[in-house]
Each structure stands twice: as structure tokens, then as C-alpha cells.
Coordinates of N, CA, C and O in Angstrom, one line a residue:
M1 N 0.8 -1.2 0.0 CA 0.0 0.0 0.0 C 0.9 1.2 0.0 O 0.7 2.2 0.7
N2 N 1.8 1.2 -0.9 CA 2.8 2.3 -1.0 C 2.2 3.4 -1.9 O 1.9 3.1 -3.1
D3 N 2.1 4.6 -1.4 CA 1.7 5.7 -2.2 C 0.4 5.6 -2.9 O 0.3 5.7 -4.1
L4 N -0.7 5.4 -2.1 CA -2.0 5.3 -2.7 C -2.6 6.7 -3.0 O -3.6 6.8 -3.7
L5 N -2.1 7.7 -2.4 CA -2.7 9.0 -2.5 C -2.9 9.5 -3.9 O -4.0 10.0 -4.2
P6 N -1.9 9.3 -4.9 CA -2.2 9.8 -6.2 C -3.4 9.1 -6.9 O -4.2 9.7 -7.6
R7 N -3.5 7.8 -6.6 CA -4.6 7.0 -7.1 C -6.0 7.4 -6.5 O -7.0 7.5 -7.2
I8 N -6.0 7.7 -5.2 CA -7.2 8.2 -4.6 C -7.6 9.5 -5.1 O -8.8 9.8 -5.4
K9 N -6.6 10.4 -5.3 CA -6.9 11.7 -5.9 C -7.4 11.5 -7.4 O -8.4 12.3 -7.8
E10 N -6.9 10.6 -8.1 CA -7.4 10.3 -9.5 C -8.8 9.8 -9.4 O -9.7 10.2 -10.2
L11 N -9.1 9.0 -8.4 CA -10.5 8.4 -8.3 C -11.4 9.6 -7.9 O -12.5 9.7 -8.5
L12 N -11.0 10.5 -7.0 CA -11.8 11.6 -6.7 C -12.1 12.5 -7.9 O -13.3 12.9 -8.1
Q13 N -11.1 12.7 -8.7 CA -11.3 13.5 -9.9 C -12.2 12.8 -10.9 O -13.1 13.4 -11.5
W14 N -12.0 11.5 -11.1 CA -12.9 10.7 -12.0 C -14.4 10.7 -11.5 O -15.3 10.8 -12.3
L15 N -14.6 10.6 -10.2 CA -15.9 10.7 -9.6 C -16.5 12.1 -9.7 O -17.7 12.2 -9.6
G16 N -15.7 13.1 -9.7 CA -16.1 14.4 -9.7 C -16.6 14.9 -8.4 O -17.5 15.8 -8.3
I17 N -16.0 14.4 -7.3 CA -16.4 14.8 -6.0 C -15.2 15.2 -5.2 O -14.1 14.9 -5.5
G18 N -15.4 16.0 -4.1 CA -14.3 16.4 -3.2 C -14.1 15.4 -2.1 O -14.9 14.4 -1.9
P19 N -13.1 15.6 -1.3 CA -12.8 14.7 -0.2 C -13.9 14.5 0.8 O -14.1 13.4 1.3
A20 N -14.6 15.6 1.1 CA -15.7 15.5 2.1 C -16.8 14.6 1.6 O -17.3 13.7 2.3
A21 N -17.2 14.8 0.4 CA -18.3 14.0 -0.2 C -17.8 12.5 -0.4 O -18.6 11.6 -0.1
F22 N -16.6 12.4 -0.7 CA -16.0 11.0 -0.8 C -16.0 10.3 0.5 O -16.4 9.1 0.6
A23 N -15.6 11.0 1.6 CA -15.7 10.5 2.9 C -17.1 10.0 3.3 O -17.3 8.9 3.8
D24 N -18.1 10.9 3.0 CA -19.5 10.5 3.2 C -19.9 9.3 2.4 O -20.6 8.4 2.9
E25 N -19.4 9.2 1.2 CA -19.8 8.1 0.3 C -19.2 6.7 0.9 O -19.9 5.7 0.8
I26 N -18.0 6.8 1.3 CA -17.4 5.5 1.7 C -17.6 5.2 3.2 O -17.3 4.1 3.7
G27 N -18.1 6.2 4.0 CA -18.5 5.9 5.3 C -17.4 6.1 6.3 O -17.3 5.4 7.3
V28 N -16.5 7.1 6.1 CA -15.5 7.5 7.1 C -15.7 8.9 7.4 O -16.4 9.7 6.7
A29 N -15.1 9.3 8.6 CA -15.2 10.7 9.0 C -14.5 11.6 8.0 O -13.5 11.3 7.5
R30 N -15.1 12.8 7.8 CA -14.5 13.8 6.9 C -13.0 14.1 7.3 O -12.2 14.2 6.4
P31 N -12.7 14.3 8.6 CA -11.3 14.7 8.9 C -10.3 13.6 8.5 O -9.2 13.8 8.1
V32 N -10.8 12.3 8.5 CA -9.9 11.2 8.1 C -9.5 11.4 6.7 O -8.3 11.3 6.3
M33 N -10.5 11.7 5.8 CA -10.2 11.9 4.4 C -9.4 13.1 4.2 O -8.5 13.2 3.3
S34 N -9.7 14.2 4.9 CA -8.9 15.4 4.8 C -7.5 15.2 5.1 O -6.6 15.7 4.4
H35 N -7.2 14.5 6.2 CA -5.8 14.2 6.6 C -5.1 13.3 5.5 O -3.9 13.5 5.3
I36 N -5.8 12.4 4.9 CA -5.2 11.6 3.9 C -4.8 12.4 2.7 O -3.7 12.4 2.2
V37 N -5.8 13.3 2.2 CA -5.5 14.1 1.0 C -4.4 15.1 1.2 O -3.7 15.4 0.3
S38 N -4.3 15.6 2.5 CA -3.3 16.6 2.8 C -1.9 15.9 3.1 O -1.0 16.6 3.5
S39 N -1.9 14.6 3.0 CA -0.7 13.8 3.3 C -0.3 13.8 4.8 O 0.8 13.5 5.1
R40 N -1.2 14.3 5.6 CA -0.9 14.2 7.1 C -0.9 12.8 7.6 O -0.1 12.5 8.4
N41 N -1.9 12.0 7.1 CA -1.9 10.6 7.5 C -1.9 9.7 6.2 O -2.2 10.1 5.2
K42 N -1.4 8.5 6.4 CA -1.4 7.5 5.3 C -2.7 6.8 5.3 O -3.5 6.8 6.2
V43 N -3.0 6.2 4.2 CA -4.3 5.5 4.0 C -4.3 4.2 4.8 O -3.3 3.4 4.6
S44 N -5.3 4.0 5.5 CA -5.4 2.8 6.3 C -6.0 1.6 5.5 O -6.7 1.9 4.5
L45 N -5.9 0.4 6.0 CA -6.5 -0.7 5.3 C -8.0 -0.6 5.4 O -8.7 -0.9 4.4
E46 N -8.5 0.0 6.5 CA -10.0 0.1 6.6 C -10.5 1.1 5.5 O -11.5 0.8 4.9
V47 N -9.8 2.2 5.2 CA -10.2 3.1 4.2 C -10.2 2.4 2.8 O -11.1 2.5 2.0
V48 N -9.1 1.6 2.5 CA -9.1 0.9 1.3 C -10.2 0.0 1.1 O -10.9 -0.1 0.1
Q49 N -10.5 -0.8 2.2 CA -11.6 -1.7 2.2 C -13.0 -1.0 1.9 O -13.8 -1.5 1.2
K50 N -13.1 0.1 2.5 CA -14.4 0.9 2.4 C -14.5 1.4 0.9 O -15.6 1.5 0.4
I51 N -13.4 1.9 0.4 CA -13.4 2.3 -1.0 C -13.8 1.2 -2.0 O -14.7 1.3 -2.8
L52 N -13.2 0.1 -1.8 CA -13.5 -1.1 -2.7 C -14.9 -1.6 -2.4 O -15.5 -2.1 -3.4
S53 N -15.4 -1.5 -1.2 CA -16.7 -2.0 -0.9 C -17.7 -1.0 -1.6 O -18.7 -1.5 -2.2
R54 N -17.5 0.3 -1.5 CA -18.5 1.3 -2.0 C -18.4 1.3 -3.5 O -19.4 1.5 -4.2
Y55 N -17.2 1.1 -4.1 CA -17.0 1.2 -5.5 C -16.5 -0.1 -6.0 O -15.3 -0.3 -6.3
P56 N -17.3 -1.1 -6.2 CA -16.8 -2.5 -6.6 C -16.2 -2.5 -8.0 O -15.5 -3.5 -8.3
D57 N -16.5 -1.6 -8.8 CA -15.9 -1.6 -10.2 C -14.4 -1.1 -10.2 O -13.8 -1.2 -11.2
V58 N -14.0 -0.5 -9.1 CA -12.6 -0.1 -9.0 C -11.7 -1.3 -8.8 O -12.0 -2.1 -7.9
S59 N -10.7 -1.4 -9.6 CA -9.8 -2.5 -9.5 C -8.9 -2.4 -8.2 O -8.3 -1.4 -8.0
S60 N -8.9 -3.5 -7.4 CA -8.1 -3.5 -6.2 C -6.6 -3.4 -6.5 O -5.8 -2.8 -5.8
G61 N -6.2 -4.1 -7.6 CA -4.8 -4.1 -8.0 C -4.4 -2.7 -8.4 O -3.3 -2.2 -8.0
W62 N -5.2 -2.0 -9.1 CA -4.9 -0.6 -9.4 C -4.8 0.3 -8.2 O -3.9 1.1 -8.0
L63 N -5.8 0.2 -7.3 CA -5.8 1.0 -6.1 C -4.6 0.7 -5.2 O -4.0 1.7 -4.7
L64 N -4.3 -0.5 -5.0 CA -3.3 -0.9 -4.0 C -1.9 -0.7 -4.6 O -1.0 -0.1 -3.9
V65 N -1.6 -1.1 -5.8 CA -0.2 -1.1 -6.3 C -0.1 -0.4 -7.6 O 1.0 -0.3 -8.2
G66 N -1.2 0.1 -8.2 CA -1.1 0.9 -9.4 C -1.0 0.0 -10.7 O -0.6 0.5 -11.7
E67 N -1.4 -1.3 -10.6 CA -1.3 -2.2 -11.7 C -2.7 -2.2 -12.5 O -3.7 -2.3 -11.9
G68 N -2.6 -2.1 -13.8 CA -3.8 -2.3 -14.6 C -4.6 -1.0 -14.7 O -4.1 0.1 -14.4
Q69 N -5.9 -1.2 -15.1 CA -6.8 0.0 -15.2 C -7.5 0.3 -14.0 O -7.6 -0.6 -13.1
M70 N -8.0 1.5 -13.8 CA -8.7 1.9 -12.6 C -10.0 1.1 -12.5 O -10.3 0.6 -11.4
L71 N -10.7 0.8 -13.6 CA -12.0 0.1 -13.5 C -11.8 -1.3 -14.0 O -11.1 -1.6 -15.0
K72 N -12.4 -2.2 -13.3 CA -12.3 -3.7 -13.6 C -12.8 -4.0 -15.0 O -12.2 -4.8 -15.7
D73 N -13.9 -3.4 -15.4 CA -14.6 -3.7 -16.6 C -13.8 -3.2 -17.9 O -14.1 -3.6 -19.0
L74 N -12.9 -2.3 -17.7 CA -12.1 -1.8 -18.8 C -11.2 -2.8 -19.4 O -11.0 -2.8 -20.7
A75 N -10.6 -3.6 -18.6 CA -9.6 -4.6 -19.2 C -10.3 -5.5 -20.2 O -9.7 -5.7 -21.3
P76 N -11.4 -6.2 -20.0 CA -12.0 -7.0 -21.0 C -12.4 -6.2 -22.2 O -12.3 -6.7 -23.3
L77 N -12.9 -5.0 -22.0 CA -13.3 -4.2 -23.2 C -12.1 -3.9 -24.0 O -12.2 -3.9 -25.3
I78 N -11.0 -3.5 -23.4 CA -9.8 -3.2 -24.2 C -9.3 -4.4 -24.9 O -9.0 -4.4 -26.1
N79 N -9.3 -5.6 -24.3 CA -8.8 -6.8 -24.9 C -9.7 -7.2 -26.1 O -9.2 -7.6 -27.1
D80 N -11.0 -7.1 -25.9 CA -12.0 -7.4 -27.0 C -11.8 -6.5 -28.1 O -11.9 -6.9 -29.3
K81 N -11.6 -5.2 -27.8 CA -11.4 -4.2 -28.9 C -10.2 -4.5 -29.7 O -10.2 -4.4 -30.9
K82 N -9.1 -4.9 -29.0 CA -7.8 -5.3 -29.8 C -8.1 -6.4 -30.7 O -7.6 -6.5 -31.8
K83 N -8.9 -7.4 -30.2 CA -9.1 -8.6 -31.1 C -10.0 -8.2 -32.3 O -9.8 -8.7 -33.4
D84 N -11.0 -7.4 -32.0 CA -11.9 -7.0 -33.1 C -11.4 -5.9 -34.0 O -12.0 -5.8 -35.1
D85 N -10.4 -5.2 -33.7 CA -9.9 -4.2 -34.5 C -9.5 -4.7 -35.9 O -9.7 -4.0 -36.9
A86 N -8.9 -5.8 -36.0 CA -8.5 -6.4 -37.3 C -9.7 -6.8 -38.1 O -9.6 -6.7 -39.4
E87 N -10.8 -7.1 -37.5 CA -12.0 -7.6 -38.2 C -13.0 -6.5 -38.5 O -13.8 -6.6 -39.5
S88 N -13.1 -5.5 -37.7 CA -14.1 -4.5 -37.9 C -13.6 -3.1 -37.7 O -12.5 -2.9 -37.2
T89 N -14.4 -2.1 -38.1 CA -14.0 -0.7 -37.9 C -14.5 -0.3 -36.5 O -15.5 -0.8 -36.0
P90 N -13.7 0.5 -35.9 CA -14.0 0.9 -34.5 C -15.2 1.8 -34.5 O -15.5 2.6 -35.4
T91 N -16.0 1.7 -33.4 CA -17.1 2.6 -33.2 C -16.7 4.0 -32.8 O -15.7 4.1 -32.1
P92 N -17.4 5.0 -33.2 CA -17.0 6.4 -32.8 C -17.1 6.5 -31.3 O -18.0 5.8 -30.6
P93 N -16.3 7.4 -30.7 CA -16.4 7.6 -29.2 C -17.8 8.1 -28.8 O -18.5 8.7 -29.6
L94 N -18.1 7.9 -27.6 CA -19.4 8.2 -27.0 C -19.7 9.7 -27.1 O -20.8 10.2 -27.3
Q95 N -18.6 10.5 -26.9 CA -18.7 12.0 -27.0 C -19.3 12.4 -28.3 O -20.1 13.3 -28.4
I96 N -18.8 11.8 -29.4 CA -19.3 12.2 -30.7 C -20.8 11.9 -30.8 O -21.6 12.7 -31.3
E97 N -21.2 10.7 -30.3 CA -22.6 10.3 -30.4 C -23.4 11.3 -29.6 O -24.5 11.7 -30.0
K98 N -23.0 11.8 -28.4 CA -23.7 12.7 -27.6 C -23.9 14.1 -28.4 O -24.9 14.7 -28.4
S99 N -22.8 14.5 -29.0 CA -22.9 15.8 -29.8 C -23.8 15.7 -30.9 O -24.5 16.6 -31.3
E100 N -23.8 14.5 -31.6 CA -24.8 14.3 -32.7 C -26.2 14.4 -32.2 O -27.1 14.9 -32.9
L101 N -26.5 13.8 -31.1 CA -27.8 13.8 -30.5 C -28.3 15.2 -30.2 O -29.4 15.6 -30.3
R102 N -27.3 16.0 -29.7 CA -27.7 17.4 -29.3 C -28.0 18.2 -30.6 O -28.9 19.1 -30.5
D103 N -27.4 17.9 -31.7 CA -27.7 18.7 -33.0 C -29.0 18.3 -33.6 O -29.6 19.1 -34.3
K104 N -29.5 17.1 -33.4 CA -30.7 16.6 -34.0 C -31.9 16.8 -33.1 O -31.8 16.3 -32.0
P105 N -32.9 17.5 -33.5 CA -34.1 17.6 -32.6 C -34.8 16.2 -32.6 O -34.8 15.5 -33.5
S106 N -35.4 16.0 -31.4 CA -36.1 14.7 -31.2 C -37.4 14.8 -31.9 O -37.9 15.9 -32.3
K107 N -38.1 13.7 -32.1 CA -39.4 13.7 -32.8 C -40.4 14.5 -32.1 O -41.2 15.2 -32.7
V108 N -40.3 14.5 -30.7 CA -41.3 15.2 -30.0 C -41.1 16.7 -30.2 O -42.0 17.5 -30.4
Q109 N -39.8 17.2 -30.2 CA -39.5 18.6 -30.5 C -40.0 19.0 -31.9 O -40.6 20.0 -32.0
V110 N -39.8 18.1 -32.9 CA -40.3 18.5 -34.2 C -41.8 18.6 -34.3 O -42.3 19.5 -34.8
D111 N -42.5 17.6 -33.7 CA -43.9 17.6 -33.7 C -44.5 18.9 -33.0 O -45.4 19.5 -33.5
V112 N -43.9 19.3 -31.9 CA -44.4 20.4 -31.1 C -44.1 21.7 -31.9 O -44.9 22.6 -32.0
H113 N -42.9 21.8 -32.5 CA -42.6 23.1 -33.2 C -43.2 23.2 -34.6 O -43.4 24.3 -35.1
D114 N -43.5 22.1 -35.2 CA -44.0 22.1 -36.6 C -45.5 22.4 -36.6 O -46.0 22.9 -37.6
K115 N -46.2 22.1 -35.6 CA -47.7 22.3 -35.6 C -48.0 23.5 -34.9 O -47.6 23.8 -33.8
D116 N -48.8 24.4 -35.5 CA -49.3 25.6 -34.9 C -50.6 25.4 -34.1 O -51.0 26.3 -33.3
E117 N -51.3 24.4 -34.4 CA -52.6 24.2 -33.8 C -52.4 23.5 -32.4 O -51.5 22.7 -32.2
V118 N -53.3 23.8 -31.5 CA -53.3 23.2 -30.2 C -54.3 22.0 -30.3 O -55.3 22.1 -30.9
P119 N -53.9 20.8 -29.7 CA -54.8 19.7 -29.8 C -56.1 20.0 -29.0 O -56.0 20.7 -28.0
P120 N -57.2 19.5 -29.5 CA -58.5 19.8 -28.9 C -58.6 19.2 -27.5 O -58.1 18.1 -27.3
K121 N -59.1 19.9 -26.6 CA -59.3 19.4 -25.2 C -60.6 18.5 -25.2 O -61.5 18.7 -26.0
K122 N -60.5 17.5 -24.4 CA -61.7 16.6 -24.2 C -62.8 17.4 -23.6 O -62.6 18.2 -22.7
E123 N -63.9 17.2 -24.2 CA -65.1 17.9 -23.7 C -65.4 17.4 -22.3 O -65.4 16.2 -22.0
R124 N -65.7 18.4 -21.4 CA -66.0 18.0 -20.0 C -67.5 17.5 -19.9 O -68.3 18.0 -20.6
Q125 N -67.6 16.5 -19.1 CA -69.0 16.0 -18.9 C -69.8 17.1 -18.2 O -69.2 17.9 -17.4
S126 N -71.1 17.2 -18.3 CA -71.9 18.2 -17.7 C -71.8 17.9 -16.2 O -72.2 16.9 -15.7
R127 N -71.3 18.9 -15.5 CA -71.1 18.8 -14.0 C -71.8 20.1 -13.4 O -71.7 21.1 -13.9
Q128 N -72.3 19.9 -12.2 CA -72.8 21.0 -11.4 C -72.3 20.9 -10.0 O -72.1 19.8 -9.4
L129 N -72.0 22.1 -9.5 CA -71.5 22.2 -8.1 C -72.6 21.9 -7.1 O -73.7 22.4 -7.2
K130 N -72.3 21.0 -6.1 CA -73.3 20.6 -5.2 C -73.0 21.2 -3.8 O -73.9 21.6 -3.1
K131 N -71.7 21.1 -3.4 CA -71.4 21.5 -2.0 C -70.0 22.0 -2.0 O -69.1 21.5 -2.6
V132 N -69.7 23.0 -1.1 CA -68.4 23.6 -0.8 C -68.2 23.5 0.7 O -69.1 24.0 1.4
I133 N -67.1 23.0 1.1 CA -66.8 22.9 2.5 C -65.5 23.6 2.8 O -64.5 23.3 2.1
L134 N -65.5 24.6 3.7 CA -64.3 25.3 4.1 C -63.8 24.8 5.4 O -64.6 24.9 6.4
F135 N -62.6 24.4 5.6 CA -62.0 24.0 6.8 C -61.1 25.1 7.3 O -60.2 25.6 6.6
Y136 N -61.2 25.5 8.6 CA -60.4 26.5 9.2 C -59.4 25.9 10.2 O -59.5 24.8 10.6
S137 N -58.3 26.7 10.4 CA -57.2 26.2 11.3 C -57.6 25.9 12.7 O -57.0 25.1 13.4
D138 N -58.7 26.5 13.2 CA -59.2 26.3 14.6 C -60.1 25.0 14.7 O -60.6 24.7 15.7
G139 N -60.2 24.3 13.6 CA -61.0 23.1 13.6 C -62.4 23.2 13.2 O -63.2 22.3 13.0
S140 N -62.9 24.5 13.0 CA -64.2 24.7 12.6 C -64.3 24.6 11.0 O -63.3 24.6 10.3
F141 N -65.6 24.5 10.5 CA -65.8 24.5 9.1 C -67.1 25.1 8.7 O -68.0 25.3 9.6
E142 N -67.3 25.5 7.5 CA -68.5 26.0 7.0 C -68.9 25.2 5.7 O -68.0 24.8 5.0
Q143 N -70.1 24.9 5.6 CA -70.6 24.1 4.5 C -71.6 24.9 3.7 O -72.5 25.5 4.3
Y144 N -71.5 25.0 2.4 CA -72.4 25.7 1.5 C -72.9 24.7 0.5 O -72.2 24.0 -0.2
D145 N -74.3 24.6 0.5 CA -74.9 23.7 -0.5 C -75.4 24.6 -1.6 O -75.9 25.7 -1.4
H146 N -75.4 24.1 -2.8 CA -75.8 24.8 -3.9 C -77.2 24.3 -4.4 O -77.6 23.2 -4.4

């Protein structure tokens, strides 16, 4: 467990949270995490166990000794991609797909913007008011019959 701090900081950055929120997430006191991040204290085995318990996708080998990828599921994906690269063209990155989606209006947006008419409201059944009851904060009430 030598020099875990850079990997913990990388994990914090990847998660997009600060030390206090991370401490809350893994179930340790905020000062414990603050002291670890400021290099005042070293990471304890308990903290490592809590990180791995809360984030099961984080590779224990990566966290403990810096071997492999941060996430467990990345290794099979990378190996499969290397095997498939010779046989198929790679898929575009997810970021490109997201930007393409932002540029194209959805069907709902097109339908709403293309039609100038308002859909007709359902006709209400013939109703008549029969009774109104007003309740007051002191427990009293008034009733009006029509």
C-alpha cells in the first residue's frame, strides 16, 4: 500500500467529488479523508476496504499497487477491442454520439414546433356544483350547499 494518495486523488477526480463527499460516500469521518488528502496521514487498510466496498468496479490491483486499469470492466473491453480491430471498424467515441444527438431535434420537439394548432381538449361532462366545505385552522368548518 505504498503511495495510494495519487490514485485516490485520481479516483476523486474521476468521480467528480471532493474529499468530504468522498468520505461521506465510503463511510469514514471527513477529517480522516482530509488528513489523507493533505498527506498528514497515510491511507489505512480500513479506508481501502471501504473504497473497494463502495465502488466495486474499482480494481483493487490498481488502487493498491497501481497495476492495470482503474476500473475492472475496462480490461475485458480493451482486450476485446484489440481482437476486433483487425476484423471491424472501430465505433465512434461516445462523446461524438452525444454531440450528434444534441444537434438533431427529437421527434417530440419536431412535432411540437411544426404544428401551430393546439390539440383539442376533451369535452367535460356536464357537471354541477353541489357542495363547498371550508375548513379553518381552529378546527371549525362551513358548508355551503348549492
